[in-house]
C-alpha angles and dihedrals in degrees: 000000000000119000112251106251095206095159093055121089110196124209143148138228143215087262089072087059093054095263117148102143138049091243127010130148090224092061130086116253113265093244090059092049091053093046094049099042088055091045089053090060103257123135100184128063140172123231094242118200109001108258097028092094118039111285096207103099095213093051094043091049090054092047096050097039092050087060096043093252134138131195120242102181151345125228135224136176122217142174101209091149086078091071140245092322087074094058101087095049090045093050092048089059094040094051092057096046096039093050091054092043091052092046090054091056096249123141104204138072113196110214119200120191114237118266121258088201123044110250093214105036099024089227112158105241101175139356111286092230123065124224119238088257091052091050087055091050090048097050096041091044093052091048090051090048091050092049096047096042089052094047095044104034106014092238130134116227118224115192115221118215105219138182115262092020130100093256102061120102128063089256093053095043093050092046090051093049093045090051099049136071113252089213090064108026134034136164138268099205110209104195094201098049091045091052090044087058095045100262130139111229096195091051091049092050092048093046102038100023095142089058097053105101102159140006136221112197114216139140135210128215103240095209094051090043091054089055091045091053094043093052097035092237115183120244098254096055089041089059090050087055089056099253090150105063141185116274133280092023097078145038144320102039104240097208094068091043092054092045091052090049092049090054090061087075096223133109111261135179114228107194118191115229125175110176107224106153113180107023141151110272094239095052104077103057099060089046091049092051092050092045092051089050090050093050090051088055087056090054097259 
């Protein structure tokens, strides 16, 4: 019998419906996403790319409440490793997303480092490794962001390790955590991205449990991943090959991850994301229904 994961609040996100951008003809309309995520049995969602869902708080509140949904987090991308000159542009984006996130009653802002390789064109934008100076900019910048987001909007930032960014591998994630203040910055552990980059989610939870503030549940197909690594395929094209797969077909096993998270003894969101951009509009809902059923079998 599965352990009751009573500290884990499961949700889903626009990402699981193939949504990567605020507006894209290959994506399902936002109304359909909201209808189907509720139909699949989820009660929590993330905002996704700012501008995909309505940005007027009153309208969005009506839309989500009418479907029995609540918002767990907003998401931003930033390139704070480039130094203080990035702050103003970062804060302009943050202020929009954080204000909407706060208005929706959520408590978290997911922060994703900017890509060093373009996820659509595969163009190399920056070196994949940061210099010592850039690491300093990144860690101090994230601490400042955590402090100011908390003071201004009452939200906790959770930094999301992500493929093709500078916070990706076990080495980079641990360096980032060891270099930042837990009172200001914690982690959104994405199980799929961490596995994609060679990391062990259960080990990370057991080692840095006090820094795990949020979860994204995702799996990778190990055979496709092996080909991706061998041929140095960028993340966008890897997704199109199906590297992020439907649970429980991939790795890591989500049951042990959820059990390790439950043992932390804190309330955690666990938001399902299965990168599928672009995908046929009828594909996401059946997957979402099966995934919700699978997570219930794990006790979530």
